[in-house]
PDB file of C-alpha atoms in Angstrom:
ATOM      1  CA  MET A   1      19.952  13.647 -15.964  1.00  0.00           C
ATOM      2  CA  LEU A   2      16.161  13.811 -15.862  1.00  0.00           C
ATOM      3  CA  GLU A   3      15.945  12.927 -19.611  1.00  0.00           C
ATOM      4  CA  THR A   4      18.083   9.765 -19.042  1.00  0.00           C
ATOM      5  CA  LEU A   5      15.759   8.823 -15.953  1.00  0.00           C
ATOM      6  CA  ASN A   6      13.097   9.094 -17.834  1.00  0.00           C
ATOM      7  CA  LYS A   7      14.029   6.901 -20.862  1.00  0.00           C
ATOM      8  CA  TRP A   8      14.956   4.130 -18.292  1.00  0.00           C
ATOM      9  CA  ASP A   9      11.706   4.323 -16.758  1.00  0.00           C
ATOM     10  CA  THR A  10       9.996   4.047 -20.028  1.00  0.00           C
ATOM     11  CA  TRP A  11      12.074   0.919 -21.010  1.00  0.00           C
ATOM     12  CA  LEU A  12      11.340  -0.478 -17.726  1.00  0.00           C
ATOM     13  CA  PHE A  13       7.664   0.485 -18.108  1.00  0.00           C
ATOM     14  CA  LEU A  14       7.706  -1.387 -21.549  1.00  0.00           C
ATOM     15  CA  LYS A  15       9.556  -4.199 -20.307  1.00  0.00           C
ATOM     16  CA  ILE A  16       6.791  -4.942 -17.349  1.00  0.00           C
ATOM     17  CA  ASN A  17       3.819  -3.784 -19.305  1.00  0.00           C
ATOM     18  CA  THR A  18       4.259  -5.568 -22.763  1.00  0.00           C
ATOM     19  CA  GLN A  19       6.895  -8.106 -22.539  1.00  0.00           C
ATOM     20  CA  TRP A  20       6.950  -9.682 -18.893  1.00  0.00           C
ATOM     21  CA  HIS A  21       3.188 -10.501 -19.083  1.00  0.00           C
ATOM     22  CA  ASN A  22       1.175 -13.862 -19.117  1.00  0.00           C
ATOM     23  CA  SER A  23      -2.462 -14.825 -19.077  1.00  0.00           C
ATOM     24  CA  PHE A  24      -2.892 -15.530 -15.428  1.00  0.00           C
ATOM     25  CA  PHE A  25      -1.356 -12.313 -14.367  1.00  0.00           C
ATOM     26  CA  ASP A  26      -3.413 -10.198 -16.820  1.00  0.00           C
ATOM     27  CA  ALA A  27      -6.629 -11.961 -15.491  1.00  0.00           C
ATOM     28  CA  VAL A  28      -5.654 -11.583 -11.742  1.00  0.00           C
ATOM     29  CA  ILE A  29      -3.929  -8.299 -11.503  1.00  0.00           C
ATOM     30  CA  PRO A  30      -6.551  -6.130 -12.549  1.00  0.00           C
ATOM     31  CA  TRP A  31      -8.783  -7.838  -9.784  1.00  0.00           C
ATOM     32  CA  TRP A  32      -5.670  -7.515  -7.371  1.00  0.00           C
ATOM     33  CA  ARG A  33      -5.126  -4.020  -7.572  1.00  0.00           C
ATOM     34  CA  ASP A  34      -8.603  -2.997  -7.058  1.00  0.00           C
ATOM     35  CA  GLN A  35      -9.575  -1.552  -3.604  1.00  0.00           C
ATOM     36  CA  ASN A  36     -13.067  -3.075  -3.356  1.00  0.00           C
ATOM     37  CA  CYS A  37     -11.286  -6.782  -3.405  1.00  0.00           C
ATOM     38  CA  TRP A  38      -9.757  -5.885  -0.247  1.00  0.00           C
ATOM     39  CA  LEU A  39     -12.514  -4.783   2.101  1.00  0.00           C
ATOM     40  CA  PRO A  40     -12.722  -8.453   3.282  1.00  0.00           C
ATOM     41  CA  LEU A  41      -8.984  -7.970   4.455  1.00  0.00           C
ATOM     42  CA  TYR A  42      -9.801  -4.349   6.199  1.00  0.00           C
ATOM     43  CA  LEU A  43     -12.891  -5.913   7.804  1.00  0.00           C
ATOM     44  CA  PHE A  44     -10.937  -8.617   9.480  1.00  0.00           C
ATOM     45  CA  LEU A  45      -8.293  -6.225  10.821  1.00  0.00           C
ATOM     46  CA  LEU A  46     -10.817  -4.342  12.615  1.00  0.00           C
ATOM     47  CA  LEU A  47     -12.576  -7.370  14.247  1.00  0.00           C
ATOM     48  CA  PHE A  48      -9.136  -8.778  15.186  1.00  0.00           C
ATOM     49  CA  VAL A  49      -8.261  -5.618  16.781  1.00  0.00           C
ATOM     50  CA  PHE A  50     -11.450  -4.669  18.347  1.00  0.00           C
ATOM     51  CA  LEU A  51     -12.043  -8.306  19.419  1.00  0.00           C
ATOM     52  CA  ASN A  52      -8.636  -8.290  21.090  1.00  0.00           C
ATOM     53  CA  PHE A  53      -8.442  -5.332  22.351  1.00  0.00           C
ATOM     54  CA  GLY A  54     -11.631  -3.573  22.957  1.00  0.00           C
ATOM     55  CA  TRP A  55     -13.073  -0.239  22.252  1.00  0.00           C
ATOM     56  CA  LYS A  56      -9.826   0.900  23.847  1.00  0.00           C
ATOM     57  CA  ALA A  57      -8.139   0.290  20.418  1.00  0.00           C
ATOM     58  CA  TRP A  58     -10.038   3.596  18.876  1.00  0.00           C
ATOM     59  CA  SER A  59      -6.672   5.395  18.710  1.00  0.00           C
ATOM     60  CA  TRP A  60      -5.350   2.822  16.486  1.00  0.00           C
ATOM     61  CA  LEU A  61      -8.392   2.975  14.093  1.00  0.00           C
ATOM     62  CA  LEU A  62      -8.157   6.642  14.299  1.00  0.00           C
ATOM     63  CA  PHE A  63      -4.636   6.729  13.369  1.00  0.00           C
ATOM     64  CA  VAL A  64      -5.043   4.306  10.308  1.00  0.00           C
ATOM     65  CA  ILE A  65      -7.556   6.858   9.078  1.00  0.00           C
ATOM     66  CA  ILE A  66      -4.642   9.511   9.513  1.00  0.00           C
ATOM     67  CA  THR A  67      -2.094   7.503   7.883  1.00  0.00           C
ATOM     68  CA  VAL A  68      -4.437   7.072   4.594  1.00  0.00           C
ATOM     69  CA  THR A  69      -5.541  10.664   4.549  1.00  0.00           C
ATOM     70  CA  LEU A  70      -1.718  11.917   4.828  1.00  0.00           C
ATOM     71  CA  SER A  71      -0.694   9.785   2.057  1.00  0.00           C
ATOM     72  CA  ASP A  72      -3.307  10.546  -0.223  1.00  0.00           C
ATOM     73  CA  GLN A  73      -3.147  14.046   0.193  1.00  0.00           C
ATOM     74  CA  MET A  74       0.738  14.192  -0.406  1.00  0.00           C
ATOM     75  CA  SER A  75       0.247  12.260  -3.478  1.00  0.00           C
ATOM     76  CA  SER A  76      -2.936  12.848  -5.158  1.00  0.00           C
ATOM     77  CA  HIS A  77      -3.382  16.686  -4.204  1.00  0.00           C
ATOM     78  CA  PHE A  78       0.025  17.838  -4.304  1.00  0.00           C
ATOM     79  CA  MET A  79       2.607  15.493  -5.966  1.00  0.00           C
ATOM     80  CA  LYS A  80       0.721  14.787  -8.864  1.00  0.00           C
ATOM     81  CA  TYR A  81      -0.177  18.519  -9.748  1.00  0.00           C
ATOM     82  CA  TYR A  82       3.009  19.922  -8.795  1.00  0.00           C
ATOM     83  CA  PHE A  83       4.918  17.346 -11.226  1.00  0.00           C
ATOM     84  CA  HIS A  84       1.920  17.230 -13.773  1.00  0.00           C
ATOM     85  CA  ARG A  85       3.247  13.915 -15.292  1.00  0.00           C
ATOM     86  CA  PRO A  86       1.227  12.124 -17.805  1.00  0.00           C
ATOM     87  CA  ARG A  87       0.514   8.770 -17.472  1.00  0.00           C
ATOM     88  CA  PRO A  88       1.980   6.113 -19.931  1.00  0.00           C
ATOM     89  CA  CYS A  89      -1.655   6.000 -21.212  1.00  0.00           C
ATOM     90  CA  GLN A  90      -1.859   9.475 -21.637  1.00  0.00           C
ATOM     91  CA  ASN A  91       1.460   9.842 -23.707  1.00  0.00           C
ATOM     92  CA  GLU A  92       1.012  10.371 -27.035  1.00  0.00           C
ATOM     93  CA  THR A  93       3.893   9.138 -28.225  1.00  0.00           C
ATOM     94  CA  LEU A  94       3.615   5.637 -25.884  1.00  0.00           C
ATOM     95  CA  LYS A  95      -0.354   5.079 -25.471  1.00  0.00           C
ATOM     96  CA  LEU A  96      -0.199   2.973 -28.699  1.00  0.00           C
ATOM     97  CA  GLN A  97       2.222   0.731 -27.167  1.00  0.00           C
ATOM     98  CA  VAL A  98       0.678   0.402 -23.693  1.00  0.00           C
ATOM     99  CA  ARG A  99      -1.395  -2.717 -22.793  1.00  0.00           C
ATOM    100  CA  LEU A 100      -3.919  -0.904 -20.787  1.00  0.00           C
ATOM    101  CA  LEU A 101      -5.704  -3.731 -18.993  1.00  0.00           C
ATOM    102  CA  LEU A 102      -8.253  -1.444 -17.850  1.00  0.00           C
ATOM    103  CA  ASP A 103     -11.401  -0.271 -19.351  1.00  0.00           C
ATOM    104  CA  TYR A 104     -10.197   3.560 -18.692  1.00  0.00           C
ATOM    105  CA  CYS A 105      -7.283   5.733 -18.489  1.00  0.00           C
ATOM    106  CA  PRO A 106      -7.377   7.801 -15.317  1.00  0.00           C
ATOM    107  CA  GLY A 107      -7.532  11.315 -16.158  1.00  0.00           C
ATOM    108  CA  ASN A 108      -5.329  12.553 -13.229  1.00  0.00           C
ATOM    109  CA  PRO A 109      -1.265  12.905 -13.382  1.00  0.00           C
ATOM    110  CA  SER A 110       1.064  10.176 -12.968  1.00  0.00           C
ATOM    111  CA  PHE A 111       3.923  10.851 -10.536  1.00  0.00           C
ATOM    112  CA  THR A 112       3.355   9.840  -7.705  1.00  0.00           C
ATOM    113  CA  SER A 113       1.268   6.574  -7.524  1.00  0.00           C
ATOM    114  CA  SER A 114      -1.338   6.988  -4.659  1.00  0.00           C
ATOM    115  CA  HIS A 115      -1.855   3.451  -5.111  1.00  0.00           C
ATOM    116  CA  ALA A 116       1.417   3.015  -3.804  1.00  0.00           C
ATOM    117  CA  ALA A 117       1.682   5.468  -1.311  1.00  0.00           C
ATOM    118  CA  ASN A 118      -1.632   4.699   0.294  1.00  0.00           C
ATOM    119  CA  HIS A 119      -1.185   0.993   0.510  1.00  0.00           C
ATOM    120  CA  PHE A 120       2.506   1.259   1.860  1.00  0.00           C
ATOM    121  CA  SER A 121       1.569   3.873   4.083  1.00  0.00           C
ATOM    122  CA  VAL A 122      -1.004   1.751   5.811  1.00  0.00           C
ATOM    123  CA  GLY A 123       0.900  -1.277   4.978  1.00  0.00           C
ATOM    124  CA  MET A 124       3.725  -0.175   7.266  1.00  0.00           C
ATOM    125  CA  PHE A 125       1.248   0.970  10.108  1.00  0.00           C
ATOM    126  CA  PHE A 126      -0.193  -2.425  10.076  1.00  0.00           C
ATOM    127  CA  PHE A 127       3.323  -4.161   9.828  1.00  0.00           C
ATOM    128  CA  TYR A 128       4.835  -1.714  13.016  1.00  0.00           C
ATOM    129  CA  SER A 129       1.660  -1.873  15.198  1.00  0.00           C
ATOM    130  CA  LEU A 130       0.852  -5.506  14.530  1.00  0.00           C
ATOM    131  CA  LYS A 131       3.964  -7.216  14.150  1.00  0.00           C
ATOM    132  CA  PRO A 132       4.146  -8.259  18.126  1.00  0.00           C
ATOM    133  CA  TYR A 133       1.116 -10.269  17.372  1.00  0.00           C
ATOM    134  CA  PHE A 134       1.362 -11.317  14.009  1.00  0.00           C
ATOM    135  CA  LYS A 135       5.151 -12.045  14.403  1.00  0.00           C
ATOM    136  CA  LYS A 136       6.788 -12.771  10.718  1.00  0.00           C
ATOM    137  CA  TRP A 137       3.497 -13.094   8.947  1.00  0.00           C
ATOM    138  CA  SER A 138       3.364  -9.257   9.424  1.00  0.00           C
ATOM    139  CA  TRP A 139       5.761  -9.077   6.368  1.00  0.00           C
ATOM    140  CA  LEU A 140       2.928 -10.186   4.433  1.00  0.00           C
ATOM    141  CA  PHE A 141       1.629  -6.191   4.687  1.00  0.00           C
ATOM    142  CA  VAL A 142       4.637  -5.201   3.046  1.00  0.00           C
ATOM    143  CA  PHE A 143       4.279  -8.084   0.149  1.00  0.00           C
ATOM    144  CA  TRP A 144       0.636  -6.909  -0.027  1.00  0.00           C
ATOM    145  CA  ALA A 145       1.466  -3.130  -0.874  1.00  0.00           C
ATOM    146  CA  ALA A 146       4.628  -4.245  -3.185  1.00  0.00           C
ATOM    147  CA  THR A 147       2.357  -6.405  -5.306  1.00  0.00           C
ATOM    148  CA  ILE A 148      -0.736  -3.914  -5.686  1.00  0.00           C
ATOM    149  CA  SER A 149       1.958  -1.447  -6.444  1.00  0.00           C
ATOM    150  CA  TYR A 150       3.718  -3.170  -9.126  1.00  0.00           C
ATOM    151  CA  GLY A 151       0.011  -3.955 -10.612  1.00  0.00           C
ATOM    152  CA  GLN A 152      -0.220  -0.445 -11.567  1.00  0.00           C
ATOM    153  CA  VAL A 153       2.591  -0.454 -14.097  1.00  0.00           C
ATOM    154  CA  TYR A 154       1.195  -3.913 -15.059  1.00  0.00           C
ATOM    155  CA  VAL A 155      -2.063  -2.501 -15.947  1.00  0.00           C
ATOM    156  CA  GLY A 156      -0.502  -0.066 -18.018  1.00  0.00           C
ATOM    157  CA  ILE A 157      -1.447   3.287 -15.773  1.00  0.00           C
ATOM    158  CA  HIS A 158       1.992   4.422 -13.929  1.00  0.00           C
ATOM    159  CA  TYR A 159       5.678   4.162 -14.499  1.00  0.00           C
ATOM    160  CA  PRO A 160       7.909   2.282 -12.198  1.00  0.00           C
ATOM    161  CA  GLY A 161       9.251   5.675 -11.228  1.00  0.00           C
ATOM    162  CA  ASP A 162       5.984   6.804 -10.041  1.00  0.00           C
ATOM    163  CA  ILE A 163       5.414   3.445  -8.011  1.00  0.00           C
ATOM    164  CA  LEU A 164       9.145   4.145  -6.279  1.00  0.00           C
ATOM    165  CA  GLY A 165       8.078   7.857  -5.391  1.00  0.00           C
ATOM    166  CA  GLY A 166       4.977   6.765  -3.832  1.00  0.00           C
ATOM    167  CA  THR A 167       6.653   4.097  -2.235  1.00  0.00           C
ATOM    168  CA  VAL A 168       8.891   6.442  -0.514  1.00  0.00           C
ATOM    169  CA  ILE A 169       6.070   8.720   0.580  1.00  0.00           C
ATOM    170  CA  GLY A 170       4.098   5.521   1.962  1.00  0.00           C
ATOM    171  CA  ILE A 171       7.223   4.194   3.869  1.00  0.00           C
ATOM    172  CA  GLY A 172       7.803   7.627   5.227  1.00  0.00           C
ATOM    173  CA  ILE A 173       4.118   8.590   6.131  1.00  0.00           C
ATOM    174  CA  GLY A 174       3.281   5.254   7.739  1.00  0.00           C
ATOM    175  CA  THR A 175       6.542   5.270  10.138  1.00  0.00           C
ATOM    176  CA  PHE A 176       5.847   8.715  11.208  1.00  0.00           C
ATOM    177  CA  THR A 177       2.354   8.161  12.082  1.00  0.00           C
ATOM    178  CA  TYR A 178       3.188   4.833  14.109  1.00  0.00           C
ATOM    179  CA  PHE A 179       5.903   6.746  15.963  1.00  0.00           C
ATOM    180  CA  PHE A 180       3.382   9.369  17.155  1.00  0.00           C
ATOM    181  CA  PHE A 181       1.006   6.366  17.876  1.00  0.00           C
ATOM    182  CA  ASN A 182       3.574   4.254  19.590  1.00  0.00           C
ATOM    183  CA  LYS A 183       5.124   7.569  21.405  1.00  0.00           C
ATOM    184  CA  TYR A 184       1.384   8.651  22.560  1.00  0.00           C
ATOM    185  CA  PHE A 185      -0.955   5.726  22.637  1.00  0.00           C
ATOM    186  CA  GLY A 186       0.662   2.586  21.774  1.00  0.00           C
ATOM    187  CA  MET A 187      -2.023  -0.730  21.822  1.00  0.00           C
ATOM    188  CA  PRO A 188      -3.846  -1.147  24.689  1.00  0.00           C
ATOM    189  CA  PRO A 189      -3.190  -4.353  26.695  1.00  0.00           C
ATOM    190  CA  LEU A 190      -5.286  -7.387  25.454  1.00  0.00           C
ATOM    191  CA  LEU A 191      -8.527  -7.959  26.786  1.00  0.00           C
ATOM    192  CA  LYS A 192      -8.462 -10.495  29.798  1.00  0.00           C
ATOM    193  CA  VAL A 193     -10.393 -12.783  27.819  1.00  0.00           C
ATOM    194  CA  LYS A 194      -9.229 -16.443  26.669  1.00  0.00           C
ATOM    195  CA  GLY A 195      -8.738 -16.695  22.994  1.00  0.00           C
ATOM    196  CA  PRO A 196      -6.444 -17.866  20.634  1.00  0.00           C
ATOM    197  CA  LEU A 197      -4.082 -14.780  20.337  1.00  0.00           C
ATOM    198  CA  ARG A 198      -4.055 -14.277  23.869  1.00  0.00           C
ATOM    199  CA  ASP A 199      -3.495 -18.150  24.642  1.00  0.00           C
ATOM    200  CA  LYS A 200      -0.614 -17.871  21.893  1.00  0.00           C
ATOM    201  CA  LEU A 201       1.100 -14.623  23.377  1.00  0.00           C
ATOM    202  CA  THR A 202       1.049 -15.981  26.778  1.00  0.00           C
ATOM    203  CA  GLU A 203       2.409 -19.321  25.983  1.00  0.00           C
ATOM    204  CA  SER A 204       5.303 -17.454  24.225  1.00  0.00           C
ATOM    205  CA  ASP A 205       5.973 -15.558  27.108  1.00  0.00           C
ATOM    206  CA  ASN A 206       6.394 -18.332  29.235  1.00  0.00           C
ATOM    207  CA  ASN A 207       8.902 -20.033  27.139  1.00  0.00           C
TER     208      ASN A 207
END
């Protein structure tokens, strides 16, 4: 059974990495999946939360940190070294076929993808906690996590199965931490100042 799953996983990896590609994605995806390119997003969310909710939103930031820490510990420090699955770019029989779009092949094991676990965990936490304010746009957090995770396969350093495992961990942890955050803390009331967000929510409540 495991051998069959591994064959399917390898087949799908080679399809994504060596066939389903184009020059545009080759240029964009290595940059897209880099955590440093998302620093402006994190800064925007911090400003959004603290400008609209004030310093009482410290619990939200604390739970974001807890969420990422839990997912990273589970994926990077437990799952990877429990399964010890070589990455595609480490596999002696496969690496000659891999289109490695990075300057290096990471030295740690492959399963599960920490990129998928971390981005889906915090993405789900953002989705649940900010959905009342971002409305339908909150789905972009899920899209963001999914495309970054897909990029790990595209650049040649993860199998699709690694992404699936990381996604399950991330969704589980993000949902779990949001449940406790919402039960014991929750988002504080909006500041009693006029602003685009407060005006929009007030208008929505009156309709």
